[in-house]
Short mmCIF file of C-alpha atoms in Angstrom, two decimals:
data_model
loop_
_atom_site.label_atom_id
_atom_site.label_comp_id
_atom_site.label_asym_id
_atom_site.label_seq_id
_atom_site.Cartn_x
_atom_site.Cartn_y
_atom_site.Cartn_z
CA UNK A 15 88.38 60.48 91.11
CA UNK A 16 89.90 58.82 88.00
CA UNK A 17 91.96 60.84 85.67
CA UNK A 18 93.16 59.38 82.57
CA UNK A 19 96.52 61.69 80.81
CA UNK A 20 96.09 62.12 77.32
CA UNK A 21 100.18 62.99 75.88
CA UNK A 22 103.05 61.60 73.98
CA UNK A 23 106.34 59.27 74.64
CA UNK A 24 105.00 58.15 78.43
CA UNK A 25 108.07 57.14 79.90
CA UNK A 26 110.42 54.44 79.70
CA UNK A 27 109.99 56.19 76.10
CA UNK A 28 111.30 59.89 76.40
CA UNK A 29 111.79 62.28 73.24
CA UNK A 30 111.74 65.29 75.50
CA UNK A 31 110.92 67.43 79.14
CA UNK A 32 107.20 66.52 78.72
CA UNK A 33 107.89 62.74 78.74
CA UNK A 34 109.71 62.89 82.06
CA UNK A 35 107.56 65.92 83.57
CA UNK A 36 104.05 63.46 82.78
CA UNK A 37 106.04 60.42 83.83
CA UNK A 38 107.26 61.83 87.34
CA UNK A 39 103.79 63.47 87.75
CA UNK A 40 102.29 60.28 87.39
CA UNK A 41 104.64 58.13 89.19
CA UNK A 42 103.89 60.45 92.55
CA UNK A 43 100.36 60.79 92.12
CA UNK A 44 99.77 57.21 92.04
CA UNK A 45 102.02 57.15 95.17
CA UNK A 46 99.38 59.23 97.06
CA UNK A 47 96.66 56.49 96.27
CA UNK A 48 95.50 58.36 93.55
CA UNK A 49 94.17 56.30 90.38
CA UNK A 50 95.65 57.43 87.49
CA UNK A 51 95.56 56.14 83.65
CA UNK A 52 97.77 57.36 80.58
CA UNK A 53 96.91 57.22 76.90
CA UNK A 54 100.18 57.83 75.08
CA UNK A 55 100.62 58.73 71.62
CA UNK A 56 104.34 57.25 70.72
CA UNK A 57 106.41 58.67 67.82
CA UNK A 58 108.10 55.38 66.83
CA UNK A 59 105.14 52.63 68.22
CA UNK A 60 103.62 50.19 65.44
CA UNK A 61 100.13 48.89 67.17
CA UNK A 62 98.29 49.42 69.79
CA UNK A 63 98.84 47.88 73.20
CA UNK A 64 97.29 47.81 76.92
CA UNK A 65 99.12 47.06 79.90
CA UNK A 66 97.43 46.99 83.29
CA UNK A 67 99.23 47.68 86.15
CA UNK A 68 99.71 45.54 88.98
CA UNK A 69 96.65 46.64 90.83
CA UNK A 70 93.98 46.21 88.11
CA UNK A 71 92.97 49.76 88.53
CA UNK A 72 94.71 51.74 86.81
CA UNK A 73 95.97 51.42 83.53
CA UNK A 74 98.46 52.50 80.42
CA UNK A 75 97.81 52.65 76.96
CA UNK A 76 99.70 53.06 73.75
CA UNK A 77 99.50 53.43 70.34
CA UNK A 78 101.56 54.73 66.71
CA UNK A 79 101.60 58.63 66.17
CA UNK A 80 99.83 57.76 62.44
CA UNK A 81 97.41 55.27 64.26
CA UNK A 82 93.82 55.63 64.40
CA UNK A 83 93.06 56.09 68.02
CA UNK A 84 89.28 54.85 67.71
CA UNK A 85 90.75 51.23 69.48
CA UNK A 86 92.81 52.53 72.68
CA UNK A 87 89.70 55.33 72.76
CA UNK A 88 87.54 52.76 73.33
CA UNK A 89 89.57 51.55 76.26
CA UNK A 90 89.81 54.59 77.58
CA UNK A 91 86.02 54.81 77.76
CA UNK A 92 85.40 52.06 79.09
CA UNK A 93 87.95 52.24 81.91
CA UNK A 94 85.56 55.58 82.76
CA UNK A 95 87.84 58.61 83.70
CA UNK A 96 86.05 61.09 85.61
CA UNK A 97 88.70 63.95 84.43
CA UNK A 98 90.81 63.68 81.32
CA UNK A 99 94.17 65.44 81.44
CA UNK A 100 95.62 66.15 77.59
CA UNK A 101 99.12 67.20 78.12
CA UNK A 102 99.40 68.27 74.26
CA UNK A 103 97.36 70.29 72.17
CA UNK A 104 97.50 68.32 69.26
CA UNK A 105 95.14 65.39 70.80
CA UNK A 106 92.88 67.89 72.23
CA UNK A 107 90.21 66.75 70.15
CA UNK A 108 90.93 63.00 71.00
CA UNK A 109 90.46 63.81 74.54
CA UNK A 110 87.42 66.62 74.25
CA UNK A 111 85.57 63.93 72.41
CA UNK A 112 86.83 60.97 75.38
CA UNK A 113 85.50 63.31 78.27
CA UNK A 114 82.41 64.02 76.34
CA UNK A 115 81.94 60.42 75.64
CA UNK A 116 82.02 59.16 79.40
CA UNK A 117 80.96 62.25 81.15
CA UNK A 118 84.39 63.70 82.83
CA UNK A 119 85.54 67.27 82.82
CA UNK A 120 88.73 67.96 80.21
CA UNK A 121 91.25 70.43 81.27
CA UNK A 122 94.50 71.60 79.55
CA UNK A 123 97.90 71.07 80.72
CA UNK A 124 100.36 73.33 78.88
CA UNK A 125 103.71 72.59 78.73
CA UNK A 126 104.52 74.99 75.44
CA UNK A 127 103.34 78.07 74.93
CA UNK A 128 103.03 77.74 70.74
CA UNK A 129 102.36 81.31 69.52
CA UNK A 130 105.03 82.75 71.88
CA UNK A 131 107.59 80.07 70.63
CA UNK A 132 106.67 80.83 67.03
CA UNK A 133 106.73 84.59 67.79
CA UNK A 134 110.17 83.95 69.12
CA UNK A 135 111.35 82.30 66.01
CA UNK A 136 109.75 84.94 63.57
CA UNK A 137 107.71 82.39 61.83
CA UNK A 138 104.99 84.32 60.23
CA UNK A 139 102.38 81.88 59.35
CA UNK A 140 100.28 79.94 62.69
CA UNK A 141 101.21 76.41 63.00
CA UNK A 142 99.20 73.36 63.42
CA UNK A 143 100.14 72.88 67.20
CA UNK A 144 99.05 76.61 67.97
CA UNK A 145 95.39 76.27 66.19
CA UNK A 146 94.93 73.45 68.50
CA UNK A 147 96.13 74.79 71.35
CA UNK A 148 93.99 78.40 70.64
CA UNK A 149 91.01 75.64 70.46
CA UNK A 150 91.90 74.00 73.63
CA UNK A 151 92.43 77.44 75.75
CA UNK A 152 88.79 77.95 74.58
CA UNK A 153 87.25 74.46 75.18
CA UNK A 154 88.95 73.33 78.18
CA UNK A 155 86.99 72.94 81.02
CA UNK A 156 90.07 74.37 83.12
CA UNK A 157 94.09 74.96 82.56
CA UNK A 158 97.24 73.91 84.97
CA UNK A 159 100.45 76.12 84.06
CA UNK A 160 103.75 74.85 85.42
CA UNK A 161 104.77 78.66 86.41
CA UNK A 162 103.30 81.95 86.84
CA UNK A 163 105.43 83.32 83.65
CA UNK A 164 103.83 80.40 81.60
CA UNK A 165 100.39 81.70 82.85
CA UNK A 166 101.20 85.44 81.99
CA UNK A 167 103.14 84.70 78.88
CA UNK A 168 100.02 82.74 77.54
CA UNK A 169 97.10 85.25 78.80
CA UNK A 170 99.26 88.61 76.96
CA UNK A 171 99.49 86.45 73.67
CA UNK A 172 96.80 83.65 73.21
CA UNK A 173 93.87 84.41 71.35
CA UNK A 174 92.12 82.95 73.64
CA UNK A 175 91.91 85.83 76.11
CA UNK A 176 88.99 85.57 78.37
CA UNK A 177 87.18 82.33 76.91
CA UNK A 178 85.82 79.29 78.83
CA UNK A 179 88.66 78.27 80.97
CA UNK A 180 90.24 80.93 81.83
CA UNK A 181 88.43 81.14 84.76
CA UNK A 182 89.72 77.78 85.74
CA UNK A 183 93.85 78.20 85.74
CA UNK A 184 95.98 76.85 87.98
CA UNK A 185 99.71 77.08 88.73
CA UNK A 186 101.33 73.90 89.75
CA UNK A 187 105.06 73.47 89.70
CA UNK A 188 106.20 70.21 88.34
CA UNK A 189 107.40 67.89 91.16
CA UNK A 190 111.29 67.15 90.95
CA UNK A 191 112.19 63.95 93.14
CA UNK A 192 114.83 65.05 95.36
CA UNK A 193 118.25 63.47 94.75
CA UNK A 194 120.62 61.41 96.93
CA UNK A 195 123.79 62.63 99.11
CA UNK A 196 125.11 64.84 96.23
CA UNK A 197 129.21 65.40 96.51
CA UNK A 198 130.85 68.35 95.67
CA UNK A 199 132.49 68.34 92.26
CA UNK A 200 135.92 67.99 92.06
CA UNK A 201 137.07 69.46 88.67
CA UNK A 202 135.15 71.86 86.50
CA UNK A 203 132.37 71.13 84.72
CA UNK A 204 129.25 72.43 82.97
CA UNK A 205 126.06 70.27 82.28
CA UNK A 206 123.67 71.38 79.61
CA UNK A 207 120.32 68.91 79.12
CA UNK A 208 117.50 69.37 77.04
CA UNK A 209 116.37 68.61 73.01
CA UNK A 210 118.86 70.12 70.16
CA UNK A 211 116.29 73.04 69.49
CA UNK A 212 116.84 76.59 69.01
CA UNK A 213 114.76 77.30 71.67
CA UNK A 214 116.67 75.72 74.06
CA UNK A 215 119.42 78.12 73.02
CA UNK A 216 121.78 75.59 72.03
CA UNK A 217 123.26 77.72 69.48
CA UNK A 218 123.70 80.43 71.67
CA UNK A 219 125.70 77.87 73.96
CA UNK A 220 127.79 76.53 71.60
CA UNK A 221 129.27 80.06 70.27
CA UNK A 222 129.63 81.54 73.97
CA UNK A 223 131.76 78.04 74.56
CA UNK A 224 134.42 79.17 72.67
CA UNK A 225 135.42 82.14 75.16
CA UNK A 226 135.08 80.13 78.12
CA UNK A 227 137.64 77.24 76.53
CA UNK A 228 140.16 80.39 76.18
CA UNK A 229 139.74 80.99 79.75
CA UNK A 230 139.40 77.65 81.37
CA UNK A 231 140.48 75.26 78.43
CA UNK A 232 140.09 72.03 81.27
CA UNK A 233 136.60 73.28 81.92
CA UNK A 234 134.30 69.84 80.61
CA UNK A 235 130.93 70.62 79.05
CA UNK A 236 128.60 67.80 79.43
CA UNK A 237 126.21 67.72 77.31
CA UNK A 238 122.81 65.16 77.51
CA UNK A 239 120.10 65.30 75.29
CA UNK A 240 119.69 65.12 71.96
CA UNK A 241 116.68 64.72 69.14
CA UNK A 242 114.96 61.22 69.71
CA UNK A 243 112.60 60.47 66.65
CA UNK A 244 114.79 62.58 64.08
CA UNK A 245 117.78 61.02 63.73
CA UNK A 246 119.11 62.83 60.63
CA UNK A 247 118.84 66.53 62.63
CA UNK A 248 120.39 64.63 65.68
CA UNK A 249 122.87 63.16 64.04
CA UNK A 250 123.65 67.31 62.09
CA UNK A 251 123.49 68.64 65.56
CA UNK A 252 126.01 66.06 67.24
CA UNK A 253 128.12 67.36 64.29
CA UNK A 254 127.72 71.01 65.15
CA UNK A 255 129.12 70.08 68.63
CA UNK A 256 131.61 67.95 67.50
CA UNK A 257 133.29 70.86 64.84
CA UNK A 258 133.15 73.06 68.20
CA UNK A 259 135.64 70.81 70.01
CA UNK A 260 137.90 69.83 66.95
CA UNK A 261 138.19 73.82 66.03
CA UNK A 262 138.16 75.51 69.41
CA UNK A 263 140.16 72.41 71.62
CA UNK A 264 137.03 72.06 73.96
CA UNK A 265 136.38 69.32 76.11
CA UNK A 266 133.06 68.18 75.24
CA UNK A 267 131.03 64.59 76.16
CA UNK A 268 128.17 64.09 73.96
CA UNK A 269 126.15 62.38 76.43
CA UNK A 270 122.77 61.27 74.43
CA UNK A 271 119.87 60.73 76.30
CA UNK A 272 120.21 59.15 79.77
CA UNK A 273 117.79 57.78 82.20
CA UNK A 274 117.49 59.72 84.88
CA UNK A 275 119.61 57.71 87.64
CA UNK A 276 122.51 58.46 85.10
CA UNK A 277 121.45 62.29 84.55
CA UNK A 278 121.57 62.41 88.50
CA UNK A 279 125.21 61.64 88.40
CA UNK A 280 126.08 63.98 85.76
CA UNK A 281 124.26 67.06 88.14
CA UNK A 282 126.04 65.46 90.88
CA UNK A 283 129.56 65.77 88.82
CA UNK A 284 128.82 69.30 87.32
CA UNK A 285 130.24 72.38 89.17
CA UNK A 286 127.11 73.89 87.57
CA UNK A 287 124.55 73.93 85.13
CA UNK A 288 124.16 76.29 82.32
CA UNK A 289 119.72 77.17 80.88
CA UNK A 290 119.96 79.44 77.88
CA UNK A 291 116.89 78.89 76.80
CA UNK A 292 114.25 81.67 74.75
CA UNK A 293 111.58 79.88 77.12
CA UNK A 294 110.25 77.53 79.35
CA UNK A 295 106.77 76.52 80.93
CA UNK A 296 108.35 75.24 83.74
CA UNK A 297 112.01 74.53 83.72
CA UNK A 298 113.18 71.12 84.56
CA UNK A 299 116.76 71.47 84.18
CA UNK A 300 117.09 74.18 86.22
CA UNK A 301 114.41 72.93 88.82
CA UNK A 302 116.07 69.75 88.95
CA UNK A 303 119.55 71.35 89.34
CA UNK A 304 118.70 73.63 92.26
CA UNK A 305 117.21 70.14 94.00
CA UNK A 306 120.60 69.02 93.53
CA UNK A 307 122.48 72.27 95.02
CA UNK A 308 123.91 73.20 91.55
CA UNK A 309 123.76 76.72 90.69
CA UNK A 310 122.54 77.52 87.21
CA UNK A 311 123.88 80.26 84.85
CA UNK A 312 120.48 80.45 82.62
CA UNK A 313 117.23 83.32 81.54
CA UNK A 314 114.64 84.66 83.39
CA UNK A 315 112.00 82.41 82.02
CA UNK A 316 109.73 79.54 83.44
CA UNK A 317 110.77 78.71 87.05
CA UNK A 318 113.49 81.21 87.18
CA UNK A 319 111.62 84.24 85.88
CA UNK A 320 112.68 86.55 88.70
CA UNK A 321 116.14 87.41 87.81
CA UNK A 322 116.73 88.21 91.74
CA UNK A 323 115.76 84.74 92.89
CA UNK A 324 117.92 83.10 89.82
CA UNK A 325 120.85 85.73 90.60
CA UNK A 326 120.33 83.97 94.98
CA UNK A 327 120.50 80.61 92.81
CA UNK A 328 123.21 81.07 90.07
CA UNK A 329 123.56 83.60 87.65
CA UNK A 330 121.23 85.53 85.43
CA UNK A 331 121.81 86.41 81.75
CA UNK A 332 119.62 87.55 78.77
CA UNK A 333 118.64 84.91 75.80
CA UNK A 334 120.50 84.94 72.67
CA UNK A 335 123.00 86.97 74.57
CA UNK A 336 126.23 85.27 73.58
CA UNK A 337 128.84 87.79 75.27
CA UNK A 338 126.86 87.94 78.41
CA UNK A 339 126.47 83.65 78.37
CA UNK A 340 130.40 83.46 77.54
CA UNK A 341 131.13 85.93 80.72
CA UNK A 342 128.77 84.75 83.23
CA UNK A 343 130.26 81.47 82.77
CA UNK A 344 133.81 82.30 82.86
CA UNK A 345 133.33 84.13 86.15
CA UNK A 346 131.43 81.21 87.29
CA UNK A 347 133.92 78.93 86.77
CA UNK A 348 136.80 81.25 88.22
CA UNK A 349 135.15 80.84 91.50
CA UNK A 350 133.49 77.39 92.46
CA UNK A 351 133.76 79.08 96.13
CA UNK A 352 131.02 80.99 94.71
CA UNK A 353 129.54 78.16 92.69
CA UNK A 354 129.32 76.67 96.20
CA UNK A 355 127.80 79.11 97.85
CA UNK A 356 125.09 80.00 95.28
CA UNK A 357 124.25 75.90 94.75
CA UNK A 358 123.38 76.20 98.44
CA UNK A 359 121.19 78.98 97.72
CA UNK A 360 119.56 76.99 95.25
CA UNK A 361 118.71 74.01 97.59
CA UNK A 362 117.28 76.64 99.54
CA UNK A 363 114.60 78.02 97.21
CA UNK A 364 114.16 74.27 95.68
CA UNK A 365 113.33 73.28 99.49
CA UNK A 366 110.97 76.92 100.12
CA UNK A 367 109.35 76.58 97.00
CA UNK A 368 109.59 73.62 94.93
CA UNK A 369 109.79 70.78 97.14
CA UNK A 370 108.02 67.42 96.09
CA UNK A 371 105.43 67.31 98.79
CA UNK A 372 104.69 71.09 98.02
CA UNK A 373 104.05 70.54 94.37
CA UNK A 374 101.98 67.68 94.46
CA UNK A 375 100.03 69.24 97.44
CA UNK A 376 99.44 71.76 94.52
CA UNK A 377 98.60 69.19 91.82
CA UNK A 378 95.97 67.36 93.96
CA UNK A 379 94.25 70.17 95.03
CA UNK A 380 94.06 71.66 91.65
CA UNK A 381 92.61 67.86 90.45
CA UNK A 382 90.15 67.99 93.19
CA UNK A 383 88.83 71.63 92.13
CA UNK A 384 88.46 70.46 88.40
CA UNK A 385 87.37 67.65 88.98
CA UNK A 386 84.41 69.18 90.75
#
């Protein structure tokens, strides 16, 4: 089996969850003796390249965002991928037409769920990455969801409701690498991750803040992340978070986007780690924080969608809810006893249900079954 991933910013580029989620899953597949190639789409790369790994086998592509991708297609084809994975919607038709063109299967990873995200926002009018993924959930040979919610939230809204590939969905959690020896924190902190997007319920965040800062005004929020590829709306949003500390006396580290050694010691650091977002596919920041023990004050979406097993794990509000962000976290942080005690419950259900071996048990028997 050869399985070439079609998707965007392969890491050591990352703009986003997707880059790391693709570049872990890679990473650990090809750890298993798997043979795995990556065609990635770049938002900032001027001509194409092609980089062969060690092995000869397997290989990586890349190429500009306003490229032509007839040249690295043509690599792609002739390196002869038996399945072709396309991790975003949006070069759906670059990979239908790759899998056609050397006789693989092409299946549909989905890592956003576009209508419900513009439903969410109240945008009236369909956008271009939701016609191409309602053309891809009818196409696609088969579909891997991150989560059961993902899988639910997309069969209740897509358009695609019972077409080709439905038939051929699998769930498989994203693996998260487990950490090293993490220490407990010594002073209070909060870690927040993730892209400056509404959606990630950063504005929600940054007006519960202010109530927490009355109540625990030595309380740090750590904040890492940011808006690679925009640097205007980056640069607004690092604003917005700077006017929070200068008007409300918060402690605040604007953080930027880290590799993920460094994001490993801010988890380790944080007394926990705070998820408001409107939705998730899969959930790395809190997956990755209940890997690390930290409990997570976040929504019932993605990974967490049972508010029982995130209430075991941390502490479960509604999104957009700004009072009920602002209290959770002040009674969070009134009782790292408790913080303690519900990290350790979150190492537990990383360990029962989201452990690395687990998950990419998962992946390569879903590959196997597509691949046919």
């Amino acid at each position: 089996m050869r399985v070439l991933h079609l998707t965007r910013d392969f890491p050591p580029r990352v703009t986003g969850g997707v880059s790391v989620a693709v570049g872990t899953l890679v990473t650990l597949l090809r750890g298993r003796g798997q043979v795995h190639s990556v065609l990635s789409v770049d938002t900032d790369r001027k001509g194409g390249i092609l980089v062969a790994s060690p092995e000869g086998d397997a290989a990586l592509w890349r190429c500009g965002y306003k490229e032509r991708l007839e040249p690295p297609l043509q690599g792609c084809l002739a390196w002869r991928p038996t399945l072709v994975l396309v991790h975003d919607a949006l070069l759906w038709r670059a990979g239908r037409a790759l899998a056609l063109g050397s006789g693989a299967r092409c299946a549909l990873v989905v890592h956003t769920l576009q209508r419900v995200q513009r439903m969410l926002r109240g945008l009236p009018v369909t956008t271009r990455s939701e016609e191409a993924q309602e053309i891809a959930f009818r196409e696609a040979d088969g579909m891997i969801f991150p989560s059961a919610w993902a899988y639910a939230r997309a069969r209740e809204g897509s358009a695609g409701e019972g077409q080709p590939g439905r038939d051929a969905a699998f769930i498989c959690p994203l693996p998260v690498a487990p950490p090293d020896v993490v220490p407990d924190p010594t002073d209070l902190r909060v870690l927040w991750e993730g892209r400056f997007e509404d959606i990630k319920g950063v504005v929600t965040l940054r007006r519960a803040w202010h109530a927490v800062v009355k109540h625990h005004p030595t309380a740090v929020l750590d904040v890492a992340g940011g808006l690679p590829g925009t640097p205007r709306r980056d640069a607004w949003e690092r604003g917005e978070w700077d006017a929070l500390a200068r008007s409300s006396g918060a402690r605040i580290v604007l953080h930027g986007w880290l590799p993920a050694a460094d994001l490993a010691v801010l988890r380790a650091r944080a007394t926990l780690v705070v998820a408001p977002s409107w939705c998730e596919t899969f959930g790395l920041a809190v997956a990755s924080a209940w890997a690390a023990g930290r409990p997570v004050v976040g929504t019932a979406v993605g990974v967490a969608a049972d508010p029982e097993l995130l209430s075991r794990g941390g502490w479960c509000v509604a999104p957009q809810d700004v009072p009920g962000l602002s209290a959770a976290l002040v009674a969070a942080l009134a009782d790292p006893a408790e913080c303690r005690l519900r990290g350790a419950c979150a190492r537990s259900i990383w360990l029962d249900r989201y452990a690395e071996a687990s998950c990419l048990h998962q992946w390569s028997e879903a590959l196997s079954a597509l691949h046919g």
